[in-house]
Amino acid sequence: MQFKIGNNSKQAAQLCSVEENSKEWQTPIEELALELINDPDCSIQKHQHSYLRSTLVLLGVAAVIGISIGIAQALVVYRVLSTVFFMRSSWQLLSDHANTASVMSGAVLHYLTIVIMTKVNRVVSTHLCNLEKPRTFTERENSFTSKVFTFQFVTHFSSLFYVAFFLGRINGYPGNYIRIAGEWRLEECHPSGCITDLFIQMCIIMILKQTLSNCMEFLSPFLKYKFRKWKDRRSRVHSEQGSEDHATEAWRTNYRLGEVHIFSLFDEFLEMVIQYSFTTIFVAAFPLAPLLAFINNVLEIRLDAIKMTRLQRRMVPRKANDIGIWLQVLEAVGVLAVITNGLVIAITSDFIPRLIYKYAYGPCAQGQTDIDCLTGYINQSLSVFRTQDFDKRTKVSEAMYPNTTECRYRDYRNTDYAFSVQFWHIFAARLAFVIIFEHVAVCIKFVAAWFVPDIPQSVKNTSLEKKHQDLLNELGLQKRGSLGSFSLLDIFSECPSEPQWPAVPKVVEASQEQLLQTLDSTAALFLLGGPGIKN
């Protein structure tokens, strides 16, 4: 809906002034006031719900999420095939580091899919919002925000979740490998651990996203502004009109600025929330994420300032109580970050296996104190596999490895290839760590929220004093500064009940001093419980 710009905002503020003074600002009241100002005969859009539209929207959301997860699986297939290709390369350096090269190239490809799916997610979210038929602009904004963020979150983090929690854990064991199309084995983790693969992928995606996105975000409006300025200057050279006055020139300067739409700030919010997700969800695997985000924000805040003040037109301000649905999004990301980091420490890293070995299976657990407690950890973390149990595709060459009867692989299995007791000890410890870590982190969060208020006390006191002064001005009263003398407003501010005010309009002809004396006398009778006050 298009609103007229001018005195409409002032009129809407006047219509809603009573609501503003009595309670927090309500956006639906503002929107309804603007509708009445633009069209007094407009009909009220009533609340409605359609099960058919809700079902179609749900199916559309599920389809987009399924496509994003499918893209993450396609990246898994690419890494498997690229690993085989790199291992067969004639370049010795590439063949020796085929796994790392596959992860790095997969991260670059993942970034390209993010760029493409960002456009697709915005278009699909717009159509789904139109299908929902939201009643007000606020409802449309909340619906659009929740859908776009959900799609973007799945697009950004589906591949990262696979690397963190599934890579190297669902590929089977020697003699019983899980294969793609019955031919290619699923990829293994880096020899130093799966957390290295997660670190490499996050580092590449975050650096590419921050550098290239900032360049495109600033260069696009900058080049458009320069082109419009050059085109306008060229048209003025061929024009027969003389020099223009200052007002016309200022109008032309503002006209050359880039247009802003109703969701201009949406992209800025989305970028910051996605960045916040990167710096919190997998911070245990990539501790440099907050530092990279800080460097990016120091640069971006200046670029955004130049873009908003010199390259784009001024945005139409809208009054709001807070940042809207983005607050709930940030809270959800914070909760998910606690759970995810606990899982990364417990599952992705070797913290729990090392701890279990140190206190249950290592030399210190056996009473030996003269050596390091982690001595023999690597040998303990490897299981034995008999070469005679290999299938034909992974058969060991007897010419290259004569008299080889056993191989070692990273897992906790017995000789019959079933999980060992140590595996279940580690599994139980991981589960207990996640539960304890989550509850401790949530408790710390609540304690910190209790210690640090959302609104500083100085701001609350300033707002309270302003409201108090506004009430005094509206009632035509002034607080008396003499010792021991107070106005009626000061007394009623301490009363739990709501007494009826004296009939002030009947004594408007009296002087202010007489009025204050009358009010003070009435207040004294009220405090003493005299017969002059009935209510």
PDB file of N, CA, C and O in Angstrom, residues 57-83:
ATOM      1  N   VAL A  57       1.714 -23.044   1.968  1.00  0.00           N
ATOM      2  CA  VAL A  57       2.913 -22.357   2.455  1.00  0.00           C
ATOM      3  C   VAL A  57       3.850 -23.338   3.146  1.00  0.00           C
ATOM      4  O   VAL A  57       5.079 -23.307   2.947  1.00  0.00           O
ATOM      5  N   LEU A  58       3.281 -24.241   3.954  1.00  0.00           N
ATOM      6  CA  LEU A  58       4.102 -25.236   4.644  1.00  0.00           C
ATOM      7  C   LEU A  58       4.812 -26.155   3.650  1.00  0.00           C
ATOM      8  O   LEU A  58       5.994 -26.470   3.805  1.00  0.00           O
ATOM      9  N   LEU A  59       4.099 -26.568   2.616  1.00  0.00           N
ATOM     10  CA  LEU A  59       4.712 -27.413   1.594  1.00  0.00           C
ATOM     11  C   LEU A  59       5.807 -26.660   0.842  1.00  0.00           C
ATOM     12  O   LEU A  59       6.857 -27.235   0.499  1.00  0.00           O
ATOM     13  N   GLY A  60       5.561 -25.372   0.567  1.00  0.00           N
ATOM     14  CA  GLY A  60       6.585 -24.576  -0.104  1.00  0.00           C
ATOM     15  C   GLY A  60       7.847 -24.419   0.735  1.00  0.00           C
ATOM     16  O   GLY A  60       8.968 -24.534   0.215  1.00  0.00           O
ATOM     17  N   VAL A  61       7.676 -24.170   2.029  1.00  0.00           N
ATOM     18  CA  VAL A  61       8.840 -24.054   2.925  1.00  0.00           C
ATOM     19  C   VAL A  61       9.596 -25.369   2.992  1.00  0.00           C
ATOM     20  O   VAL A  61      10.840 -25.409   2.929  1.00  0.00           O
ATOM     21  N   ALA A  62       8.857 -26.487   3.115  1.00  0.00           N
ATOM     22  CA  ALA A  62       9.514 -27.792   3.169  1.00  0.00           C
ATOM     23  C   ALA A  62      10.265 -28.093   1.870  1.00  0.00           C
ATOM     24  O   ALA A  62      11.361 -28.687   1.895  1.00  0.00           O
ATOM     25  N   ALA A  63       9.698 -27.675   0.728  1.00  0.00           N
ATOM     26  CA  ALA A  63      10.354 -27.923  -0.557  1.00  0.00           C
ATOM     27  C   ALA A  63      11.671 -27.158  -0.661  1.00  0.00           C
ATOM     28  O   ALA A  63      12.692 -27.708  -1.106  1.00  0.00           O
ATOM     29  N   VAL A  64      11.669 -25.887  -0.241  1.00  0.00           N
ATOM     30  CA  VAL A  64      12.904 -25.093  -0.316  1.00  0.00           C
ATOM     31  C   VAL A  64      13.966 -25.654   0.629  1.00  0.00           C
ATOM     32  O   VAL A  64      15.152 -25.749   0.273  1.00  0.00           O
ATOM     33  N   ILE A  65      13.555 -26.029   1.833  1.00  0.00           N
ATOM     34  CA  ILE A  65      14.517 -26.620   2.774  1.00  0.00           C
ATOM     35  C   ILE A  65      15.070 -27.930   2.221  1.00  0.00           C
ATOM     36  O   ILE A  65      16.277 -28.219   2.328  1.00  0.00           O
ATOM     37  N   GLY A  66      14.198 -28.737   1.598  1.00  0.00           N
ATOM     38  CA  GLY A  66      14.662 -29.980   0.993  1.00  0.00           C
ATOM     39  C   GLY A  66      15.660 -29.737  -0.126  1.00  0.00           C
ATOM     40  O   GLY A  66      16.652 -30.476  -0.271  1.00  0.00           O
ATOM     41  N   ILE A  67      15.422 -28.691  -0.929  1.00  0.00           N
ATOM     42  CA  ILE A  67      16.369 -28.363  -2.002  1.00  0.00           C
ATOM     43  C   ILE A  67      17.717 -27.945  -1.424  1.00  0.00           C
ATOM     44  O   ILE A  67      18.779 -28.350  -1.929  1.00  0.00           O
ATOM     45  N   SER A  68      17.699 -27.158  -0.358  1.00  0.00           N
ATOM     46  CA  SER A  68      18.957 -26.729   0.261  1.00  0.00           C
ATOM     47  C   SER A  68      19.731 -27.914   0.838  1.00  0.00           C
ATOM     48  O   SER A  68      20.956 -28.007   0.684  1.00  0.00           O
ATOM     49  N   ILE A  69      19.023 -28.837   1.470  1.00  0.00           N
ATOM     50  CA  ILE A  69      19.695 -30.028   1.998  1.00  0.00           C
ATOM     51  C   ILE A  69      20.207 -30.892   0.851  1.00  0.00           C
ATOM     52  O   ILE A  69      21.292 -31.494   0.938  1.00  0.00           O
ATOM     53  N   GLY A  70      19.441 -30.960  -0.253  1.00  0.00           N
ATOM     54  CA  GLY A  70      19.913 -31.701  -1.420  1.00  0.00           C
ATOM     55  C   GLY A  70      21.180 -31.108  -2.004  1.00  0.00           C
ATOM     56  O   GLY A  70      22.076 -31.844  -2.463  1.00  0.00           O
ATOM     57  N   ILE A  71      21.281 -29.782  -2.001  1.00  0.00           N
ATOM     58  CA  ILE A  71      22.518 -29.132  -2.470  1.00  0.00           C
ATOM     59  C   ILE A  71      23.684 -29.498  -1.567  1.00  0.00           C
ATOM     60  O   ILE A  71      24.812 -29.732  -2.047  1.00  0.00           O
ATOM     61  N   ALA A  72      23.438 -29.576  -0.255  1.00  0.00           N
ATOM     62  CA  ALA A  72      24.511 -29.986   0.662  1.00  0.00           C
ATOM     63  C   ALA A  72      24.960 -31.412   0.366  1.00  0.00           C
ATOM     64  O   ALA A  72      26.165 -31.721   0.396  1.00  0.00           O
ATOM     65  N   GLN A  73      24.027 -32.299   0.033  1.00  0.00           N
ATOM     66  CA  GLN A  73      24.405 -33.668  -0.325  1.00  0.00           C
ATOM     67  C   GLN A  73      25.151 -33.717  -1.649  1.00  0.00           C
ATOM     68  O   GLN A  73      26.065 -34.532  -1.841  1.00  0.00           O
ATOM     69  N   ALA A  74      24.772 -32.837  -2.580  1.00  0.00           N
ATOM     70  CA  ALA A  74      25.511 -32.760  -3.842  1.00  0.00           C
ATOM     71  C   ALA A  74      26.952 -32.314  -3.606  1.00  0.00           C
ATOM     72  O   ALA A  74      27.873 -32.776  -4.293  1.00  0.00           O
ATOM     73  N   LEU A  75      27.156 -31.431  -2.647  1.00  0.00           N
ATOM     74  CA  LEU A  75      28.522 -31.037  -2.301  1.00  0.00           C
ATOM     75  C   LEU A  75      29.313 -32.203  -1.721  1.00  0.00           C
ATOM     76  O   LEU A  75      30.530 -32.314  -1.946  1.00  0.00           O
ATOM     77  N   VAL A  76      28.637 -33.083  -0.976  1.00  0.00           N
ATOM     78  CA  VAL A  76      29.311 -34.282  -0.462  1.00  0.00           C
ATOM     79  C   VAL A  76      29.780 -35.161  -1.613  1.00  0.00           C
ATOM     80  O   VAL A  76      30.924 -35.651  -1.631  1.00  0.00           O
ATOM     81  N   VAL A  77      28.910 -35.365  -2.609  1.00  0.00           N
ATOM     82  CA  VAL A  77      29.288 -36.171  -3.770  1.00  0.00           C
ATOM     83  C   VAL A  77      30.446 -35.520  -4.521  1.00  0.00           C
ATOM     84  O   VAL A  77      31.381 -36.207  -4.980  1.00  0.00           O
ATOM     85  N   TYR A  78      30.408 -34.178  -4.628  1.00  0.00           N
ATOM     86  CA  TYR A  78      31.500 -33.495  -5.312  1.00  0.00           C
ATOM     87  C   TYR A  78      32.827 -33.712  -4.587  1.00  0.00           C
ATOM     88  O   TYR A  78      33.855 -33.963  -5.231  1.00  0.00           O
ATOM     89  N   ARG A  79      32.826 -33.625  -3.266  1.00  0.00           N
ATOM     90  CA  ARG A  79      34.075 -33.817  -2.523  1.00  0.00           C
ATOM     91  C   ARG A  79      34.604 -35.236  -2.678  1.00  0.00           C
ATOM     92  O   ARG A  79      35.815 -35.454  -2.741  1.00  0.00           O
ATOM     93  N   VAL A  80      33.693 -36.224  -2.753  1.00  0.00           N
ATOM     94  CA  VAL A  80      34.132 -37.605  -2.944  1.00  0.00           C
ATOM     95  C   VAL A  80      34.788 -37.777  -4.306  1.00  0.00           C
ATOM     96  O   VAL A  80      35.893 -38.348  -4.436  1.00  0.00           O
ATOM     97  N   LEU A  81      34.140 -37.266  -5.349  1.00  0.00           N
ATOM     98  CA  LEU A  81      34.682 -37.414  -6.697  1.00  0.00           C
ATOM     99  C   LEU A  81      35.960 -36.594  -6.890  1.00  0.00           C
ATOM    100  O   LEU A  81      36.904 -37.044  -7.547  1.00  0.00           O
ATOM    101  N   SER A  82      35.968 -35.375  -6.319  1.00  0.00           N
ATOM    102  CA  SER A  82      37.162 -34.540  -6.474  1.00  0.00           C
ATOM    103  C   SER A  82      38.362 -35.133  -5.734  1.00  0.00           C
ATOM    104  O   SER A  82      39.510 -34.983  -6.172  1.00  0.00           O
ATOM    105  N   THR A  83      38.103 -35.798  -4.612  1.00  0.00           N
ATOM    106  CA  THR A  83      39.207 -36.446  -3.897  1.00  0.00           C
ATOM    107  C   THR A  83      39.858 -37.524  -4.756  1.00  0.00           C
ATOM    108  O   THR A  83      41.096 -37.629  -4.826  1.00  0.00           O
TER     109      THR A  83
END
